[in-house]
Short mmCIF file of N, CA and C in Angstrom, two decimals:
data_model
loop_
_atom_site.label_atom_id
_atom_site.label_comp_id
_atom_site.label_asym_id
_atom_site.label_seq_id
_atom_site.Cartn_x
_atom_site.Cartn_y
_atom_site.Cartn_z
N MET O 1 0.84 -1.18 0.00
CA MET O 1 0.00 0.00 0.00
C MET O 1 0.89 1.24 0.00
N GLY O 2 0.60 2.20 -0.86
CA GLY O 2 1.44 3.38 -1.01
C GLY O 2 1.21 4.40 0.09
N SER O 3 2.15 5.32 0.17
CA SER O 3 2.03 6.37 1.19
C SER O 3 1.10 7.48 0.68
N ILE O 4 0.69 8.31 1.60
CA ILE O 4 -0.21 9.41 1.26
C ILE O 4 0.59 10.52 0.59
N ARG O 5 0.08 11.02 -0.52
CA ARG O 5 0.74 12.12 -1.22
C ARG O 5 0.22 13.45 -0.70
N PRO O 6 1.08 14.47 -0.66
CA PRO O 6 0.63 15.79 -0.20
C PRO O 6 -0.41 16.39 -1.15
N LEU O 7 -1.26 17.22 -0.61
CA LEU O 7 -2.24 17.93 -1.41
C LEU O 7 -1.52 18.98 -2.25
N PRO O 8 -2.13 19.40 -3.37
CA PRO O 8 -1.55 20.52 -4.12
C PRO O 8 -1.47 21.77 -3.23
N ARG O 9 -0.52 22.64 -3.52
CA ARG O 9 -0.24 23.78 -2.65
C ARG O 9 -1.48 24.65 -2.40
N ALA O 10 -2.24 24.98 -3.42
CA ALA O 10 -3.42 25.85 -3.24
C ALA O 10 -4.47 25.17 -2.36
N LEU O 11 -4.69 23.89 -2.57
CA LEU O 11 -5.66 23.16 -1.76
C LEU O 11 -5.17 23.02 -0.32
N ALA O 12 -3.87 22.82 -0.14
CA ALA O 12 -3.31 22.71 1.20
C ALA O 12 -3.49 24.01 1.96
N TRP O 13 -3.28 25.14 1.29
CA TRP O 13 -3.50 26.43 1.95
C TRP O 13 -4.97 26.62 2.31
N LEU O 14 -5.86 26.26 1.39
CA LEU O 14 -7.29 26.38 1.64
C LEU O 14 -7.72 25.52 2.83
N VAL O 15 -7.24 24.28 2.88
CA VAL O 15 -7.58 23.39 3.98
C VAL O 15 -7.03 23.92 5.30
N THR O 16 -5.81 24.42 5.29
CA THR O 16 -5.19 24.95 6.51
C THR O 16 -5.94 26.16 7.04
N ILE O 17 -6.26 27.10 6.17
CA ILE O 17 -6.97 28.31 6.60
C ILE O 17 -8.38 27.99 7.07
N ALA O 18 -9.09 27.14 6.31
CA ALA O 18 -10.45 26.78 6.70
C ALA O 18 -10.47 26.02 8.03
N ALA O 19 -9.53 25.11 8.21
CA ALA O 19 -9.49 24.34 9.45
C ALA O 19 -9.16 25.23 10.64
N ALA O 20 -8.24 26.17 10.46
CA ALA O 20 -7.90 27.08 11.56
C ALA O 20 -9.10 27.96 11.94
N LEU O 21 -9.80 28.47 10.94
CA LEU O 21 -10.98 29.30 11.22
C LEU O 21 -12.09 28.49 11.88
N MET O 22 -12.32 27.28 11.40
CA MET O 22 -13.37 26.45 11.97
C MET O 22 -13.01 25.99 13.39
N LEU O 23 -11.74 25.75 13.65
CA LEU O 23 -11.31 25.40 15.00
C LEU O 23 -11.51 26.59 15.95
N ALA O 24 -11.17 27.78 15.49
CA ALA O 24 -11.41 28.99 16.30
C ALA O 24 -12.90 29.19 16.54
N LEU O 25 -13.71 28.95 15.52
CA LEU O 25 -15.16 29.05 15.68
C LEU O 25 -15.69 28.03 16.68
N GLY O 26 -15.16 26.82 16.63
CA GLY O 26 -15.56 25.78 17.57
C GLY O 26 -15.20 26.15 19.00
N LEU O 27 -14.01 26.72 19.20
CA LEU O 27 -13.61 27.15 20.54
C LEU O 27 -14.47 28.32 21.04
N LEU O 28 -14.78 29.25 20.16
CA LEU O 28 -15.66 30.36 20.53
C LEU O 28 -17.05 29.83 20.87
N ASP O 29 -17.55 28.91 20.08
CA ASP O 29 -18.86 28.32 20.33
C ASP O 29 -18.86 27.52 21.63
N LEU O 30 -17.73 26.91 21.97
CA LEU O 30 -17.61 26.20 23.24
C LEU O 30 -17.81 27.16 24.41
N VAL O 31 -17.26 28.36 24.31
CA VAL O 31 -17.39 29.34 25.38
C VAL O 31 -18.82 29.88 25.45
N ILE O 32 -19.42 30.13 24.28
CA ILE O 32 -20.75 30.74 24.24
C ILE O 32 -21.86 29.71 24.50
N ASN O 33 -21.80 28.56 23.85
CA ASN O 33 -22.86 27.54 23.92
C ASN O 33 -22.38 26.29 24.64
N THR O 34 -22.04 26.39 25.89
CA THR O 34 -21.55 25.20 26.59
C THR O 34 -22.63 24.14 26.76
N GLY O 35 -23.88 24.53 26.73
CA GLY O 35 -24.97 23.57 26.92
C GLY O 35 -25.27 22.73 25.70
N ARG O 36 -25.02 23.25 24.52
CA ARG O 36 -25.32 22.52 23.28
C ARG O 36 -24.04 21.88 22.76
N ILE O 37 -23.81 20.65 23.17
CA ILE O 37 -22.56 19.96 22.82
C ILE O 37 -22.45 19.68 21.32
N GLY O 38 -23.57 19.51 20.65
CA GLY O 38 -23.55 19.19 19.22
C GLY O 38 -23.12 20.33 18.33
N SER O 39 -23.07 21.54 18.86
CA SER O 39 -22.70 22.67 18.01
C SER O 39 -21.19 22.88 17.95
N TRP O 40 -20.45 22.49 18.98
CA TRP O 40 -19.02 22.75 18.99
C TRP O 40 -18.16 21.50 19.01
N LEU O 41 -18.67 20.39 19.50
CA LEU O 41 -17.85 19.19 19.63
C LEU O 41 -17.33 18.65 18.28
N PRO O 42 -18.19 18.56 17.24
CA PRO O 42 -17.64 18.07 15.95
C PRO O 42 -16.52 18.95 15.40
N LEU O 43 -16.63 20.27 15.59
CA LEU O 43 -15.58 21.16 15.09
C LEU O 43 -14.27 20.95 15.83
N ILE O 44 -14.35 20.81 17.15
CA ILE O 44 -13.14 20.65 17.95
C ILE O 44 -12.50 19.28 17.73
N VAL O 45 -13.32 18.27 17.44
CA VAL O 45 -12.79 16.92 17.22
C VAL O 45 -12.21 16.75 15.82
N LEU O 46 -12.88 17.28 14.81
CA LEU O 46 -12.49 17.02 13.41
C LEU O 46 -11.51 18.02 12.81
N MET O 47 -11.55 19.26 13.22
CA MET O 47 -10.71 20.28 12.57
C MET O 47 -9.22 20.12 12.83
N PRO O 48 -8.77 19.62 13.98
CA PRO O 48 -7.32 19.42 14.12
C PRO O 48 -6.76 18.43 13.10
N TRP O 49 -7.54 17.43 12.70
CA TRP O 49 -7.09 16.48 11.67
C TRP O 49 -6.89 17.19 10.34
N SER O 50 -7.84 18.05 9.97
CA SER O 50 -7.71 18.80 8.72
C SER O 50 -6.55 19.79 8.79
N LEU O 51 -6.38 20.41 9.93
CA LEU O 51 -5.27 21.35 10.09
C LEU O 51 -3.93 20.64 9.97
N CYS O 52 -3.82 19.48 10.59
CA CYS O 52 -2.57 18.71 10.49
C CYS O 52 -2.32 18.26 9.06
N LEU O 53 -3.35 17.85 8.35
CA LEU O 53 -3.19 17.43 6.95
C LEU O 53 -2.72 18.60 6.09
N GLY O 54 -3.31 19.77 6.28
CA GLY O 54 -2.90 20.94 5.51
C GLY O 54 -1.47 21.36 5.79
N VAL O 55 -1.09 21.39 7.05
CA VAL O 55 0.28 21.77 7.41
C VAL O 55 1.27 20.73 6.93
N TRP O 56 0.94 19.46 7.08
CA TRP O 56 1.81 18.38 6.60
C TRP O 56 2.00 18.48 5.08
N SER O 57 0.92 18.76 4.36
CA SER O 57 1.01 18.88 2.90
C SER O 57 1.89 20.06 2.50
N LEU O 58 1.76 21.17 3.22
CA LEU O 58 2.59 22.34 2.91
C LEU O 58 4.07 22.07 3.19
N ARG O 59 4.34 21.34 4.25
CA ARG O 59 5.73 21.03 4.58
C ARG O 59 6.35 20.02 3.64
N ASN O 60 5.56 19.13 3.07
CA ASN O 60 6.07 18.07 2.23
C ASN O 60 5.90 18.32 0.73
N GLN O 61 5.78 19.57 0.35
CA GLN O 61 5.70 19.91 -1.07
C GLN O 61 7.05 19.64 -1.70
N SER O 62 7.03 19.05 -2.88
CA SER O 62 8.30 18.80 -3.57
C SER O 62 8.84 20.13 -4.11
N LYS O 63 10.14 20.29 -4.04
CA LYS O 63 10.77 21.52 -4.54
C LYS O 63 10.91 21.40 -6.06
N ARG O 64 10.15 22.24 -6.78
CA ARG O 64 10.16 22.18 -8.25
C ARG O 64 10.94 23.31 -8.82
#
């Protein structure tokens, strides 16, 4: 089974920026809506994975 290839640079930037914004939104929603767990928990659980993928892709871009 092959290794995972990095995302194209533009898509990696888009994923990184979107994940960072959504993670910040999830943390803000955690402070504001502590009673409604369904509004912030998916963002806090899933967005770090997307952020790591975007940063990893940016770091592993081949030098052309």
